[in-house]
């Protein structure tokens, strides 16, 4: 029977979990050390955790893990350059895991679900100005905290820079999803100094905090001055000046996020910025410390799996279609869940077949030759060797 | 549909079970249809039991099919489907060649002649080998999986199938199941379904044997198919404390089974001609009679084996090597230097789906490959399983594919499918008795030697009463905490049904033949029992058992010699 799993030697590759015919093993993914993919991800998504759930086909739980950091997997899986994949330990064995394919699967799953409106549990509303990735992320995280959120968009449709052909179908679906959550979209309403409505006007309508996220041209020379100088300082580069950790501006109730405040232009960085702004808004509205216990990632796993792992071809999505369930599971099972720890979740199903021990590239598993004590055909009073 | 199932997958041929039978069926089906899907409750591509097997392969290659069939009729004591076996024997060579084409290397001598070892003192039934021992199973699995990949066969692992779907005409058109790690629910539709779930059994401790719990028979029976060979099981002799594979190879070089008095009881008391060099079922029966006589424990004594032979026979590969080395390292126990305590252990139940010669069951569109089809009367030869998985898997896959082409559409009733799914999921999350206890109870019912080895009306009736009590106690109160447990629960249910059919059919067969020994009917009764017993689910849900005579008038070989006559067990001297 399975006797020991040496936790020091185990590097999380999951070979035991994948090989066991009796389904004895699971991986503990909640570890202090972060896997390289998570460390590389601007959003710090716990890819290891959701990937192990996907390995088991537990798609809804996986989606919850992903959504905790990234509310828009359907969008990022189509736009993100895949910072995670570039650091994927599987790359040293054959090719990186198709993380973006897994994310796409979950993104579609999320959009196909029919979310219920988030209950509004806080008094007063938050205004998010702009509707690009930082703005939408900020709105979504504030909605989760129970705040009423209105997204103001000067254009006719929400999305800002997300309005690209790549997202022709996904973006409207994502917006519809956010509307179902209870986020209000006010399109065709330009907010700012001298525009249809100003920040101070909105304050009078019980908007208690503001997040400016109207974006900025990549080329400095093309940027116009953001119309918010009544509340915030504007830099020479025509960006809103913020405290980079808290995204606070000169005015306590005004925050800025995304490229408008100089955040890197990738969609993942911008979503992370929106999330940070939402966190700050909540702290401000609650009167908390703006800095204390902001999330920090642990050190990165150094001893990543790879040695002794059999190559397996990376699966690619067929065009625009997400993976089928069977392919999703296959691809997820290429993940080496760096730094997780194996444990016997269903220990009494072990049947002393040694397959886990043979599969473990780390020599971390020891099976003892004595097998399970089952009922006997002939029962001997003393069992042993002579 | 959307609400009842998380996923709906369509295929031309659905194959339940991805062991060697299932893989062969898929490879064969792809000759005729595009979309072949294998689902398996184990890991994808793990290959079932075959992967831990030695790779020994029965093959008719240096003798004639007629001669081999004559051996089998003798070995099966006349209770054999000669037409079916003749096809298997005939095609065994093609599948051997096919394995070679797929990259499996069988042992040959210096001159290139295949090494072939006769089995169980038979003359013509010989098995081919893959050496070193332990490389055969994995190399066959790799070869089959490579081929399945090349042919684009779809495979889905950790998928527990728990009910078959029939259309209005009562024909098999799919199945429902759930993913055993997540509980995601699935409907599969296909105009032909192949059962390749392996043999039944009661989860013995023997490498992977315990994953094959007879669900093919269980599901088929629930859907209306008949089962046969339920009164037979295959019993193996094993060490009490650990696993050992290959003792048949040790007997010819001097190892001996002895009783507590050091007597080679098989040779001395039960079979002076064959001794222990026979099928394990007979050795186990001998052990049971030794227990009766108070001469246990039984030991396997390896000390007579020469040092030279020990070197040749030591496991050098895979699990067998780790097992051997660790017994020495952790327990100071050198298998080749000690007498170890041995016992009989039920390996698998011979009961399985009854089919016609196209391997189609009474449910049109439902086919049964290899070990989930009833075939053997409780006796076995080394290499027979891998031969039959390949041959019958191949035949079945082809037949199922042609059936799929003819039928085309697979339409099932969605409400009934949803109900089936709901029934399967019902124990999830509720309070009650766990799968573990059900599994244990079924083992306790069939394991005692007076039930499985030396049967009598008295012992069988006692066992039947216990089956009834288990049904009453467990069926209304089954519970599972997780989908993982739910999959184990289904195994337990299948084991309980097999236990019932084993006991009932054993009661009915009032004679002794091959693996079936009735101490109250110790003689062979050809007048009444050259017949199979089939079991069907009656309209009241209870088992209906009936006789199906062996159609000897059609067969070329009229039984004229009987393997069982090599043995004399207490009681069999006296006429009944
Ligand atoms: C240690 C060992 C050594 C052996 N050595 C030899 C040898 O040398 N020569 C020889 O001929 N034979 C040998 N055998 C026997 C032989 O390997 C098996 O009998 C044979 O491989 C069985 O193949 P199968 O495909 O019919 O069934 P299995 O291998 O039992 O495959 C059945 C598959 O169906 C799946 N399944 C079951 N129920 C369900 C369900 N409800 N839903 C979905 N999937 C399901 C199982 O997970 C399994 O993968 C050996 C067996 C063992 C264990």
Short mmCIF file of N, CA, C and O in Angstrom, two decimals, chain B residues 435-479:
data_model
loop_
_atom_site.label_atom_id
_atom_site.label_comp_id
_atom_site.label_asym_id
_atom_site.label_seq_id
_atom_site.Cartn_x
_atom_site.Cartn_y
_atom_site.Cartn_z
N UNK B 435 -19.67 3.43 -0.23
CA UNK B 435 -19.30 2.39 -1.18
C UNK B 435 -18.38 1.36 -0.53
O UNK B 435 -18.51 0.16 -0.78
N UNK B 436 -17.49 1.83 0.29
CA UNK B 436 -16.51 0.95 0.93
C UNK B 436 -17.20 -0.23 1.63
O UNK B 436 -16.75 -1.36 1.51
N UNK B 437 -18.25 0.06 2.33
CA UNK B 437 -18.92 -1.00 3.09
C UNK B 437 -19.64 -1.99 2.17
O UNK B 437 -19.70 -3.18 2.45
N UNK B 438 -20.17 -1.46 1.08
CA UNK B 438 -20.85 -2.32 0.12
C UNK B 438 -19.83 -3.26 -0.54
O UNK B 438 -20.05 -4.46 -0.66
N UNK B 439 -18.71 -2.68 -0.94
CA UNK B 439 -17.65 -3.47 -1.57
C UNK B 439 -17.20 -4.57 -0.61
O UNK B 439 -17.10 -5.74 -0.97
N UNK B 440 -16.97 -4.19 0.61
CA UNK B 440 -16.50 -5.14 1.62
C UNK B 440 -17.53 -6.26 1.83
O UNK B 440 -17.18 -7.43 1.92
N UNK B 441 -18.77 -5.88 1.88
CA UNK B 441 -19.82 -6.87 2.12
C UNK B 441 -19.87 -7.89 0.97
O UNK B 441 -19.95 -9.09 1.21
N UNK B 442 -19.79 -7.39 -0.26
CA UNK B 442 -19.84 -8.35 -1.39
C UNK B 442 -18.64 -9.28 -1.33
O UNK B 442 -18.75 -10.46 -1.64
N UNK B 443 -17.49 -8.75 -0.92
CA UNK B 443 -16.31 -9.61 -0.80
C UNK B 443 -16.54 -10.67 0.26
O UNK B 443 -16.23 -11.84 0.07
N UNK B 444 -17.09 -10.25 1.38
CA UNK B 444 -17.30 -11.22 2.45
C UNK B 444 -18.30 -12.30 2.06
O UNK B 444 -18.25 -13.42 2.54
N UNK B 445 -19.21 -11.95 1.14
CA UNK B 445 -20.18 -12.94 0.69
C UNK B 445 -19.51 -14.02 -0.17
O UNK B 445 -19.71 -15.21 0.04
N UNK B 446 -18.68 -13.61 -1.13
CA UNK B 446 -18.16 -14.60 -2.08
C UNK B 446 -16.79 -15.18 -1.72
O UNK B 446 -16.44 -16.26 -2.17
N UNK B 447 -16.01 -14.49 -0.91
CA UNK B 447 -14.63 -14.94 -0.69
C UNK B 447 -14.48 -16.26 0.08
O UNK B 447 -13.57 -17.02 -0.22
N UNK B 448 -15.31 -16.56 1.07
CA UNK B 448 -15.06 -17.78 1.83
C UNK B 448 -14.96 -19.00 0.91
O UNK B 448 -15.75 -19.14 -0.03
N UNK B 449 -13.99 -19.88 1.16
CA UNK B 449 -13.77 -20.99 0.21
C UNK B 449 -14.98 -21.88 0.08
O UNK B 449 -15.17 -22.56 -0.92
N UNK B 450 -15.84 -21.90 1.10
CA UNK B 450 -17.03 -22.76 0.99
C UNK B 450 -18.07 -22.15 0.05
O UNK B 450 -19.06 -22.80 -0.26
N UNK B 451 -17.85 -20.94 -0.38
CA UNK B 451 -18.74 -20.36 -1.38
C UNK B 451 -18.09 -20.41 -2.76
O UNK B 451 -18.72 -20.77 -3.75
N UNK B 452 -16.82 -20.08 -2.82
CA UNK B 452 -16.21 -19.95 -4.14
C UNK B 452 -15.50 -21.21 -4.63
O UNK B 452 -15.34 -21.40 -5.82
N UNK B 453 -15.08 -22.08 -3.71
CA UNK B 453 -14.29 -23.23 -4.15
C UNK B 453 -14.96 -24.57 -3.92
O UNK B 453 -14.93 -25.44 -4.77
N UNK B 454 -15.50 -24.75 -2.75
CA UNK B 454 -16.20 -26.02 -2.47
C UNK B 454 -17.65 -25.65 -2.19
O UNK B 454 -18.02 -25.32 -1.08
N UNK B 455 -18.45 -25.66 -3.26
CA UNK B 455 -19.82 -25.17 -3.11
C UNK B 455 -20.75 -26.28 -2.66
O UNK B 455 -20.53 -27.46 -2.97
N UNK B 456 -21.79 -25.90 -1.95
CA UNK B 456 -22.84 -26.86 -1.61
C UNK B 456 -24.14 -26.07 -1.50
O UNK B 456 -24.12 -24.85 -1.35
N UNK B 457 -25.24 -26.77 -1.53
CA UNK B 457 -26.51 -26.08 -1.43
C UNK B 457 -26.57 -25.27 -0.12
O UNK B 457 -27.02 -24.14 -0.10
N UNK B 458 -26.02 -25.89 0.93
CA UNK B 458 -26.08 -25.23 2.23
C UNK B 458 -25.28 -23.91 2.21
O UNK B 458 -25.78 -22.85 2.58
N UNK B 459 -24.05 -23.99 1.74
CA UNK B 459 -23.21 -22.78 1.78
C UNK B 459 -23.74 -21.72 0.82
O UNK B 459 -23.70 -20.52 1.10
N UNK B 460 -24.28 -22.17 -0.30
CA UNK B 460 -24.77 -21.20 -1.28
C UNK B 460 -26.04 -20.53 -0.79
O UNK B 460 -26.26 -19.34 -1.02
N UNK B 461 -26.88 -21.29 -0.12
CA UNK B 461 -28.12 -20.68 0.40
C UNK B 461 -27.80 -19.65 1.47
O UNK B 461 -28.44 -18.61 1.57
N UNK B 462 -26.78 -19.97 2.26
CA UNK B 462 -26.36 -19.00 3.28
C UNK B 462 -25.86 -17.71 2.60
O UNK B 462 -26.19 -16.60 3.01
N UNK B 463 -25.10 -17.93 1.55
CA UNK B 463 -24.57 -16.76 0.82
C UNK B 463 -25.70 -15.96 0.20
O UNK B 463 -25.70 -14.72 0.21
N UNK B 464 -26.70 -16.67 -0.31
CA UNK B 464 -27.82 -15.99 -0.95
C UNK B 464 -28.60 -15.15 0.07
O UNK B 464 -29.02 -14.02 -0.22
N UNK B 465 -28.73 -15.71 1.26
CA UNK B 465 -29.44 -14.96 2.30
C UNK B 465 -28.67 -13.67 2.61
O UNK B 465 -29.26 -12.60 2.84
N UNK B 466 -27.36 -13.78 2.58
CA UNK B 466 -26.55 -12.60 2.85
C UNK B 466 -26.67 -11.57 1.72
O UNK B 466 -26.68 -10.36 1.95
N UNK B 467 -26.78 -12.06 0.49
CA UNK B 467 -27.01 -11.16 -0.65
C UNK B 467 -28.31 -10.40 -0.44
O UNK B 467 -28.38 -9.18 -0.60
N UNK B 468 -29.35 -11.15 -0.06
CA UNK B 468 -30.66 -10.51 0.12
C UNK B 468 -30.60 -9.45 1.22
O UNK B 468 -31.15 -8.36 1.08
N UNK B 469 -29.89 -9.81 2.30
CA UNK B 469 -29.79 -8.84 3.39
C UNK B 469 -29.02 -7.59 2.93
O UNK B 469 -29.39 -6.47 3.26
N UNK B 470 -27.99 -7.81 2.16
CA UNK B 470 -27.20 -6.67 1.68
C UNK B 470 -28.05 -5.77 0.78
O UNK B 470 -27.99 -4.54 0.87
N UNK B 471 -28.87 -6.40 -0.07
CA UNK B 471 -29.73 -5.60 -0.95
C UNK B 471 -30.68 -4.73 -0.13
O UNK B 471 -30.86 -3.55 -0.42
N UNK B 472 -31.25 -5.35 0.88
CA UNK B 472 -32.19 -4.59 1.72
C UNK B 472 -31.49 -3.46 2.47
O UNK B 472 -32.00 -2.36 2.59
N UNK B 473 -30.31 -3.78 2.97
CA UNK B 473 -29.62 -2.79 3.81
C UNK B 473 -29.02 -1.66 2.98
O UNK B 473 -29.10 -0.49 3.36
N UNK B 474 -28.45 -2.02 1.84
CA UNK B 474 -27.68 -1.01 1.12
C UNK B 474 -28.50 -0.21 0.11
O UNK B 474 -28.38 1.00 0.04
N UNK B 475 -29.30 -0.92 -0.68
CA UNK B 475 -29.88 -0.24 -1.84
C UNK B 475 -30.62 1.05 -1.49
O UNK B 475 -30.44 2.06 -2.17
N UNK B 476 -31.40 1.07 -0.41
CA UNK B 476 -32.09 2.35 -0.14
C UNK B 476 -31.19 3.40 0.49
O UNK B 476 -31.59 4.55 0.60
N UNK B 477 -30.01 3.00 0.95
CA UNK B 477 -29.23 3.93 1.76
C UNK B 477 -27.83 4.20 1.21
O UNK B 477 -26.92 4.50 1.97
N UNK B 478 -27.67 4.09 -0.10
CA UNK B 478 -26.34 4.30 -0.66
C UNK B 478 -25.99 5.78 -0.64
O UNK B 478 -26.83 6.63 -0.89
N UNK B 479 -24.74 6.06 -0.34
CA UNK B 479 -24.35 7.46 -0.32
C UNK B 479 -22.94 7.62 -0.87
O UNK B 479 -22.14 6.70 -0.85
#
